[in-house]
């Protein structure tokens, strides 16, 4: 069966520090991968999506970047965090177009 | 802007009552999906309804879709305290060679025991 792992679960980082959040999927190949951000009490904002290794599409220009070094690995990064980067980050995957997304448990990032 | 928008933003009901949440969207869709999110957790897919379907059931869940009004509703019957969560609708938008789900801002449901 397919599983998705996202870590860490919580993270507190100072302003100006770098960020690396990792997401891996098991039990499937060539998944479509997504990074979403959720502000407190709000909906999900799509940040990045990837249809294959090295293929990244950005939805919102910002302080973040994403990479897909392996088929089932998706990394969200920042060189210098801003206070506004605080939020709940969710990784998700789907195997087929128009199929439901499967989400990880999220990372709660607090930038201080 | 958000493709899907839910209302109400928050709903508080007594256990045993029915809960109805609505979703409106702006463009044509292939399907519409409903998700549930417990506090501090990832989203869990509940039900998918295709654009050529008008109603779908799954256990205590009933989803309707009216493509002429660009709206959908999620009904939870005989609610339980464990149904307390946020509920989101999502619609599919085609982007280049892939598809992405656009989520609404959600309805926060509180079921009082």
PDB file of C-alpha atoms in Angstrom:
ATOM      1  CA  UNK A   1       0.000   0.000   0.000  1.00  0.00           C
ATOM      2  CA  UNK A   2       1.063   3.570  -0.559  1.00  0.00           C
ATOM      3  CA  UNK A   3       2.202   5.793   2.265  1.00  0.00           C
ATOM      4  CA  UNK A   4       3.446   9.340   2.521  1.00  0.00           C
ATOM      5  CA  UNK A   5       5.922  10.555   5.092  1.00  0.00           C
ATOM      6  CA  UNK A   6       6.505  14.156   5.968  1.00  0.00           C
ATOM      7  CA  UNK A   7       8.926  15.505   8.523  1.00  0.00           C
ATOM      8  CA  UNK A   8       9.543  17.114  10.858  1.00  0.00           C
ATOM      9  CA  UNK A   9       6.134  17.428  12.477  1.00  0.00           C
ATOM     10  CA  UNK A  10       6.963  20.729  14.134  1.00  0.00           C
ATOM     11  CA  UNK A  11       9.753  23.210  13.615  1.00  0.00           C
ATOM     12  CA  UNK A  12      10.687  26.508  15.221  1.00  0.00           C
ATOM     13  CA  UNK A  13      13.227  28.528  13.281  1.00  0.00           C
ATOM     14  CA  UNK A  14      14.593  32.065  13.647  1.00  0.00           C
ATOM     15  CA  UNK A  15      14.125  34.665  10.948  1.00  0.00           C
ATOM     16  CA  UNK A  16      16.895  34.465   8.382  1.00  0.00           C
ATOM     17  CA  UNK A  17      17.658  30.797   8.940  1.00  0.00           C
ATOM     18  CA  UNK A  18      17.401  28.174   6.175  1.00  0.00           C
ATOM     19  CA  UNK A  19      14.609  25.649   5.828  1.00  0.00           C
ATOM     20  CA  UNK A  20      14.369  22.135   4.496  1.00  0.00           C
ATOM     21  CA  UNK A  21      11.168  20.094   4.726  1.00  0.00           C
ATOM     22  CA  UNK A  22      11.138  16.631   3.268  1.00  0.00           C
ATOM     23  CA  UNK A  23       8.356  14.477   1.908  1.00  0.00           C
ATOM     24  CA  UNK A  24       8.640  10.928   0.609  1.00  0.00           C
ATOM     25  CA  UNK A  25       6.106   8.580  -0.885  1.00  0.00           C
ATOM     26  CA  UNK A  26       6.272   4.795  -0.768  1.00  0.00           C
ATOM     27  CA  UNK A  27       4.467   2.142  -2.722  1.00  0.00           C
ATOM     28  CA  UNK A  28       3.961   4.003  -5.971  1.00  0.00           C
ATOM     29  CA  UNK A  29       5.999   5.327  -8.856  1.00  0.00           C
ATOM     30  CA  UNK A  30       5.950   8.598 -10.769  1.00  0.00           C
ATOM     31  CA  UNK A  31       3.473  10.307  -8.461  1.00  0.00           C
ATOM     32  CA  UNK A  32       2.331  13.877  -8.927  1.00  0.00           C
ATOM     33  CA  UNK A  33       3.593  15.702  -5.853  1.00  0.00           C
ATOM     34  CA  UNK A  34       2.329  18.876  -4.226  1.00  0.00           C
ATOM     35  CA  UNK A  35       3.292  21.323  -1.476  1.00  0.00           C
ATOM     36  CA  UNK A  36       0.495  23.306   0.129  1.00  0.00           C
ATOM     37  CA  UNK A  37       0.591  25.894   2.905  1.00  0.00           C
ATOM     38  CA  UNK A  38      -2.245  26.537   5.300  1.00  0.00           C
ATOM     39  CA  UNK A  39      -2.493  29.653   7.444  1.00  0.00           C
ATOM     40  CA  UNK A  40      -4.239  29.241  10.791  1.00  0.00           C
ATOM     41  CA  UNK A  41      -7.963  28.636  10.308  1.00  0.00           C
ATOM     42  CA  UNK A  42      -7.718  29.053   6.560  1.00  0.00           C
ATOM     43  CA  UNK A  43      -7.784  27.030   3.380  1.00  0.00           C
ATOM     44  CA  UNK A  44      -4.871  25.542   1.499  1.00  0.00           C
ATOM     45  CA  UNK A  45      -2.654  27.533  -0.818  1.00  0.00           C
ATOM     46  CA  UNK A  46      -0.845  25.551  -3.495  1.00  0.00           C
ATOM     47  CA  UNK A  47       2.863  26.398  -3.465  1.00  0.00           C
ATOM     48  CA  UNK A  48       4.522  23.919  -5.816  1.00  0.00           C
ATOM     49  CA  UNK A  49       3.686  20.833  -7.808  1.00  0.00           C
ATOM     50  CA  UNK A  50       5.786  18.319  -9.680  1.00  0.00           C
ATOM     51  CA  UNK A  51       4.936  15.780 -12.366  1.00  0.00           C
ATOM     52  CA  UNK A  52       8.382  14.184 -12.473  1.00  0.00           C
ATOM     53  CA  UNK A  53      11.996  14.285 -11.355  1.00  0.00           C
ATOM     54  CA  UNK A  54      13.424  17.763 -11.729  1.00  0.00           C
ATOM     55  CA  UNK A  55      10.095  19.175 -12.927  1.00  0.00           C
ATOM     56  CA  UNK A  56       8.789  21.838 -10.563  1.00  0.00           C
ATOM     57  CA  UNK A  57       6.030  24.337 -11.145  1.00  0.00           C
ATOM     58  CA  UNK A  58       5.594  27.275  -8.822  1.00  0.00           C
ATOM     59  CA  UNK A  59       2.211  28.737  -8.104  1.00  0.00           C
ATOM     60  CA  UNK A  60       3.109  31.720  -5.982  1.00  0.00           C
ATOM     61  CA  UNK A  61       6.345  33.716  -6.220  1.00  0.00           C
ATOM     62  CA  UNK A  62       7.811  33.841  -2.757  1.00  0.00           C
ATOM     63  CA  UNK A  63      10.668  33.079  -0.483  1.00  0.00           C
ATOM     64  CA  UNK A  64      10.424  29.317  -0.969  1.00  0.00           C
ATOM     65  CA  UNK A  65      11.677  26.805  -3.508  1.00  0.00           C
ATOM     66  CA  UNK A  66      11.064  23.125  -4.152  1.00  0.00           C
ATOM     67  CA  UNK A  67      13.104  20.301  -5.579  1.00  0.00           C
ATOM     68  CA  UNK A  68      12.466  16.715  -6.598  1.00  0.00           C
ATOM     69  CA  UNK A  69      15.822  14.931  -6.601  1.00  0.00           C
ATOM     70  CA  UNK A  70      14.247  11.470  -6.747  1.00  0.00           C
ATOM     71  CA  UNK A  71      10.976  10.118  -8.082  1.00  0.00           C
ATOM     72  CA  UNK A  72       9.311   9.852  -4.683  1.00  0.00           C
ATOM     73  CA  UNK A  73      11.043  12.655  -2.817  1.00  0.00           C
ATOM     74  CA  UNK A  74       9.863  16.238  -2.681  1.00  0.00           C
ATOM     75  CA  UNK A  75      11.739  18.906  -0.733  1.00  0.00           C
ATOM     76  CA  UNK A  76      10.616  22.383   0.264  1.00  0.00           C
ATOM     77  CA  UNK A  77      13.400  24.846   1.000  1.00  0.00           C
ATOM     78  CA  UNK A  78      14.214  28.400   1.851  1.00  0.00           C
ATOM     79  CA  UNK A  79      17.572  30.142   2.094  1.00  0.00           C
ATOM     80  CA  UNK A  80      16.330  32.762   4.562  1.00  0.00           C
ATOM     81  CA  UNK A  81      13.051  32.423   6.400  1.00  0.00           C
ATOM     82  CA  UNK A  82      10.684  35.329   6.923  1.00  0.00           C
ATOM     83  CA  UNK A  83       8.117  35.732   9.681  1.00  0.00           C
ATOM     84  CA  UNK A  84       5.415  35.387   7.025  1.00  0.00           C
ATOM     85  CA  UNK A  85       6.656  31.885   6.204  1.00  0.00           C
ATOM     86  CA  UNK A  86       5.083  30.587   9.392  1.00  0.00           C
ATOM     87  CA  UNK A  87       2.269  28.160   8.758  1.00  0.00           C
ATOM     88  CA  UNK A  88       1.235  24.561   8.337  1.00  0.00           C
ATOM     89  CA  UNK A  89       2.920  22.893   5.370  1.00  0.00           C
ATOM     90  CA  UNK A  90       1.323  19.888   3.746  1.00  0.00           C
ATOM     91  CA  UNK A  91       2.758  17.512   1.198  1.00  0.00           C
ATOM     92  CA  UNK A  92       0.416  15.461  -0.974  1.00  0.00           C
ATOM     93  CA  UNK A  93       0.542  13.027  -3.866  1.00  0.00           C
ATOM     94  CA  UNK A  94      -1.743  11.536  -6.460  1.00  0.00           C
ATOM     95  CA  UNK A  95      -1.145   8.763  -8.927  1.00  0.00           C
ATOM     96  CA  UNK A  96      -3.633   9.688 -11.597  1.00  0.00           C
ATOM     97  CA  UNK A  97      -5.046  12.836 -13.044  1.00  0.00           C
ATOM     98  CA  UNK A  98      -8.292  13.863 -11.378  1.00  0.00           C
ATOM     99  CA  UNK A  99      -7.830  11.352  -8.577  1.00  0.00           C
ATOM    100  CA  UNK A 100      -7.975  12.280  -4.887  1.00  0.00           C
ATOM    101  CA  UNK A 101      -4.904  13.614  -3.138  1.00  0.00           C
ATOM    102  CA  UNK A 102      -3.252  11.750  -0.286  1.00  0.00           C
ATOM    103  CA  UNK A 103      -1.810  14.060   2.330  1.00  0.00           C
ATOM    104  CA  UNK A 104       0.993  13.764   4.817  1.00  0.00           C
ATOM    105  CA  UNK A 105       0.453  14.790   8.418  1.00  0.00           C
ATOM    106  CA  UNK A 106       1.964  18.206   7.872  1.00  0.00           C
ATOM    107  CA  UNK A 107       4.746  20.305   9.373  1.00  0.00           C
ATOM    108  CA  UNK A 108       3.912  23.151  11.718  1.00  0.00           C
ATOM    109  CA  UNK A 109       6.549  25.844  11.058  1.00  0.00           C
ATOM    110  CA  UNK A 110       6.924  28.790  13.396  1.00  0.00           C
ATOM    111  CA  UNK A 111       9.381  31.490  12.410  1.00  0.00           C
ATOM    112  CA  UNK A 112      10.420  33.623  15.365  1.00  0.00           C
TER     113      UNK A 112
ATOM    114  CA  UNK B   1      -8.652  33.614  -6.041  1.00  0.00           C
ATOM    115  CA  UNK B   2     -10.075  30.470  -4.555  1.00  0.00           C
ATOM    116  CA  UNK B   3     -11.889  28.172  -6.964  1.00  0.00           C
ATOM    117  CA  UNK B   4     -14.068  26.718  -4.251  1.00  0.00           C
ATOM    118  CA  UNK B   5     -15.657  28.596  -1.398  1.00  0.00           C
ATOM    119  CA  UNK B   6     -17.516  26.911   1.418  1.00  0.00           C
ATOM    120  CA  UNK B   7     -20.255  28.254   3.588  1.00  0.00           C
ATOM    121  CA  UNK B   8     -20.899  28.565   6.375  1.00  0.00           C
ATOM    122  CA  UNK B   9     -17.405  29.251   7.658  1.00  0.00           C
ATOM    123  CA  UNK B  10     -18.352  27.686  10.978  1.00  0.00           C
ATOM    124  CA  UNK B  11     -21.179  25.443  12.077  1.00  0.00           C
ATOM    125  CA  UNK B  12     -22.108  24.256  15.559  1.00  0.00           C
ATOM    126  CA  UNK B  13     -24.723  21.532  15.997  1.00  0.00           C
ATOM    127  CA  UNK B  14     -25.886  19.033  18.579  1.00  0.00           C
ATOM    128  CA  UNK B  15     -24.920  15.392  18.273  1.00  0.00           C
ATOM    129  CA  UNK B  16     -27.548  13.537  16.273  1.00  0.00           C
ATOM    130  CA  UNK B  17     -28.452  16.505  14.096  1.00  0.00           C
ATOM    131  CA  UNK B  18     -27.608  16.768  10.415  1.00  0.00           C
ATOM    132  CA  UNK B  19     -24.888  19.096   9.165  1.00  0.00           C
ATOM    133  CA  UNK B  20     -24.994  20.697   5.739  1.00  0.00           C
ATOM    134  CA  UNK B  21     -22.062  22.503   4.165  1.00  0.00           C
ATOM    135  CA  UNK B  22     -22.095  24.227   0.819  1.00  0.00           C
ATOM    136  CA  UNK B  23     -19.427  24.894  -1.766  1.00  0.00           C
ATOM    137  CA  UNK B  24     -19.462  27.221  -4.744  1.00  0.00           C
ATOM    138  CA  UNK B  25     -16.935  27.297  -7.546  1.00  0.00           C
ATOM    139  CA  UNK B  26     -16.231  29.488 -10.537  1.00  0.00           C
ATOM    140  CA  UNK B  27     -15.129  27.521 -13.577  1.00  0.00           C
ATOM    141  CA  UNK B  28     -16.169  24.290 -15.263  1.00  0.00           C
ATOM    142  CA  UNK B  29     -14.979  21.170 -13.504  1.00  0.00           C
ATOM    143  CA  UNK B  30     -14.203  17.543 -14.163  1.00  0.00           C
ATOM    144  CA  UNK B  31     -14.990  16.556 -10.615  1.00  0.00           C
ATOM    145  CA  UNK B  32     -15.412  18.015  -7.160  1.00  0.00           C
ATOM    146  CA  UNK B  33     -13.921  16.484  -4.047  1.00  0.00           C
ATOM    147  CA  UNK B  34     -14.634  16.847  -0.345  1.00  0.00           C
ATOM    148  CA  UNK B  35     -11.962  16.472   2.315  1.00  0.00           C
ATOM    149  CA  UNK B  36     -11.913  16.433   6.077  1.00  0.00           C
ATOM    150  CA  UNK B  37      -9.177  17.796   8.330  1.00  0.00           C
ATOM    151  CA  UNK B  38      -8.853  17.108  12.014  1.00  0.00           C
ATOM    152  CA  UNK B  39      -7.101  19.851  13.935  1.00  0.00           C
ATOM    153  CA  UNK B  40      -3.370  19.899  13.246  1.00  0.00           C
ATOM    154  CA  UNK B  41      -3.460  16.990  10.815  1.00  0.00           C
ATOM    155  CA  UNK B  42      -3.394  16.408   7.089  1.00  0.00           C
ATOM    156  CA  UNK B  43      -6.501  16.271   4.955  1.00  0.00           C
ATOM    157  CA  UNK B  44      -8.338  13.044   4.325  1.00  0.00           C
ATOM    158  CA  UNK B  45     -10.334  12.467   1.172  1.00  0.00           C
ATOM    159  CA  UNK B  46     -14.026  11.779   1.800  1.00  0.00           C
ATOM    160  CA  UNK B  47     -15.836  11.609  -1.494  1.00  0.00           C
ATOM    161  CA  UNK B  48     -15.451  12.522  -5.171  1.00  0.00           C
ATOM    162  CA  UNK B  49     -18.361  13.438  -7.406  1.00  0.00           C
ATOM    163  CA  UNK B  50     -17.943  13.682 -11.160  1.00  0.00           C
ATOM    164  CA  UNK B  51     -19.403  16.477 -13.225  1.00  0.00           C
ATOM    165  CA  UNK B  52     -21.971  14.129 -14.788  1.00  0.00           C
ATOM    166  CA  UNK B  53     -23.212  12.947 -11.382  1.00  0.00           C
ATOM    167  CA  UNK B  54     -25.842  14.760  -9.359  1.00  0.00           C
ATOM    168  CA  UNK B  55     -25.723  12.889  -6.076  1.00  0.00           C
ATOM    169  CA  UNK B  56     -23.453  10.459  -4.309  1.00  0.00           C
ATOM    170  CA  UNK B  57     -23.618   8.635  -0.993  1.00  0.00           C
ATOM    171  CA  UNK B  58     -20.981   7.166   1.267  1.00  0.00           C
ATOM    172  CA  UNK B  59     -22.163   5.949   4.664  1.00  0.00           C
ATOM    173  CA  UNK B  60     -23.569   8.964   6.506  1.00  0.00           C
ATOM    174  CA  UNK B  61     -22.291  11.330   3.824  1.00  0.00           C
ATOM    175  CA  UNK B  62     -24.382  12.641   0.977  1.00  0.00           C
ATOM    176  CA  UNK B  63     -22.938  14.932  -1.673  1.00  0.00           C
ATOM    177  CA  UNK B  64     -24.898  16.764  -4.331  1.00  0.00           C
ATOM    178  CA  UNK B  65     -23.603  18.644  -7.335  1.00  0.00           C
ATOM    179  CA  UNK B  66     -25.413  21.267  -9.392  1.00  0.00           C
ATOM    180  CA  UNK B  67     -23.199  22.225 -12.308  1.00  0.00           C
ATOM    181  CA  UNK B  68     -25.700  24.805 -13.564  1.00  0.00           C
ATOM    182  CA  UNK B  69     -25.324  26.690 -10.285  1.00  0.00           C
ATOM    183  CA  UNK B  70     -21.679  25.727  -9.862  1.00  0.00           C
ATOM    184  CA  UNK B  71     -22.366  24.503  -6.371  1.00  0.00           C
ATOM    185  CA  UNK B  72     -22.117  21.392  -4.238  1.00  0.00           C
ATOM    186  CA  UNK B  73     -23.313  20.426  -0.799  1.00  0.00           C
ATOM    187  CA  UNK B  74     -22.079  17.935   1.778  1.00  0.00           C
ATOM    188  CA  UNK B  75     -24.615  16.509   4.191  1.00  0.00           C
ATOM    189  CA  UNK B  76     -23.539  14.566   7.251  1.00  0.00           C
ATOM    190  CA  UNK B  77     -26.489  12.767   8.782  1.00  0.00           C
ATOM    191  CA  UNK B  78     -26.868  11.771  12.431  1.00  0.00           C
ATOM    192  CA  UNK B  79     -23.709  13.656  13.383  1.00  0.00           C
ATOM    193  CA  UNK B  80     -21.353  12.432  16.078  1.00  0.00           C
ATOM    194  CA  UNK B  81     -18.878  14.291  18.253  1.00  0.00           C
ATOM    195  CA  UNK B  82     -16.127  12.552  16.256  1.00  0.00           C
ATOM    196  CA  UNK B  83     -17.323  14.407  13.125  1.00  0.00           C
ATOM    197  CA  UNK B  84     -15.896  17.606  14.606  1.00  0.00           C
ATOM    198  CA  UNK B  85     -13.361  18.790  12.026  1.00  0.00           C
ATOM    199  CA  UNK B  86     -12.890  21.201   9.152  1.00  0.00           C
ATOM    200  CA  UNK B  87     -14.380  20.238   5.804  1.00  0.00           C
ATOM    201  CA  UNK B  88     -13.053  21.448   2.468  1.00  0.00           C
ATOM    202  CA  UNK B  89     -14.256  21.207  -1.083  1.00  0.00           C
ATOM    203  CA  UNK B  90     -11.745  21.109  -3.901  1.00  0.00           C
ATOM    204  CA  UNK B  91     -12.003  21.363  -7.649  1.00  0.00           C
ATOM    205  CA  UNK B  92      -9.559  20.343 -10.312  1.00  0.00           C
ATOM    206  CA  UNK B  93      -7.851  22.861 -12.556  1.00  0.00           C
ATOM    207  CA  UNK B  94      -5.626  21.893 -15.421  1.00  0.00           C
ATOM    208  CA  UNK B  95      -2.141  23.383 -15.287  1.00  0.00           C
ATOM    209  CA  UNK B  96       0.266  22.657 -18.156  1.00  0.00           C
ATOM    210  CA  UNK B  97       0.764  18.891 -18.217  1.00  0.00           C
ATOM    211  CA  UNK B  98      -0.736  18.268 -14.824  1.00  0.00           C
ATOM    212  CA  UNK B  99      -3.747  18.958 -12.688  1.00  0.00           C
ATOM    213  CA  UNK B 100      -3.994  20.688  -9.382  1.00  0.00           C
ATOM    214  CA  UNK B 101      -6.645  20.760  -6.722  1.00  0.00           C
ATOM    215  CA  UNK B 102      -7.835  24.187  -5.644  1.00  0.00           C
ATOM    216  CA  UNK B 103      -9.244  24.205  -2.125  1.00  0.00           C
ATOM    217  CA  UNK B 104     -11.801  26.450  -0.534  1.00  0.00           C
ATOM    218  CA  UNK B 105     -11.339  28.040   2.869  1.00  0.00           C
ATOM    219  CA  UNK B 106     -13.345  25.334   4.605  1.00  0.00           C
ATOM    220  CA  UNK B 107     -16.195  24.941   7.062  1.00  0.00           C
ATOM    221  CA  UNK B 108     -15.317  24.324  10.699  1.00  0.00           C
ATOM    222  CA  UNK B 109     -17.846  21.906  12.134  1.00  0.00           C
ATOM    223  CA  UNK B 110     -18.338  21.495  15.868  1.00  0.00           C
ATOM    224  CA  UNK B 111     -20.598  18.676  17.011  1.00  0.00           C
ATOM    225  CA  UNK B 112     -21.559  19.130  20.661  1.00  0.00           C
ATOM    226  CA  UNK B 113     -22.036  15.910  22.627  1.00  0.00           C
TER     227      UNK B 113
END
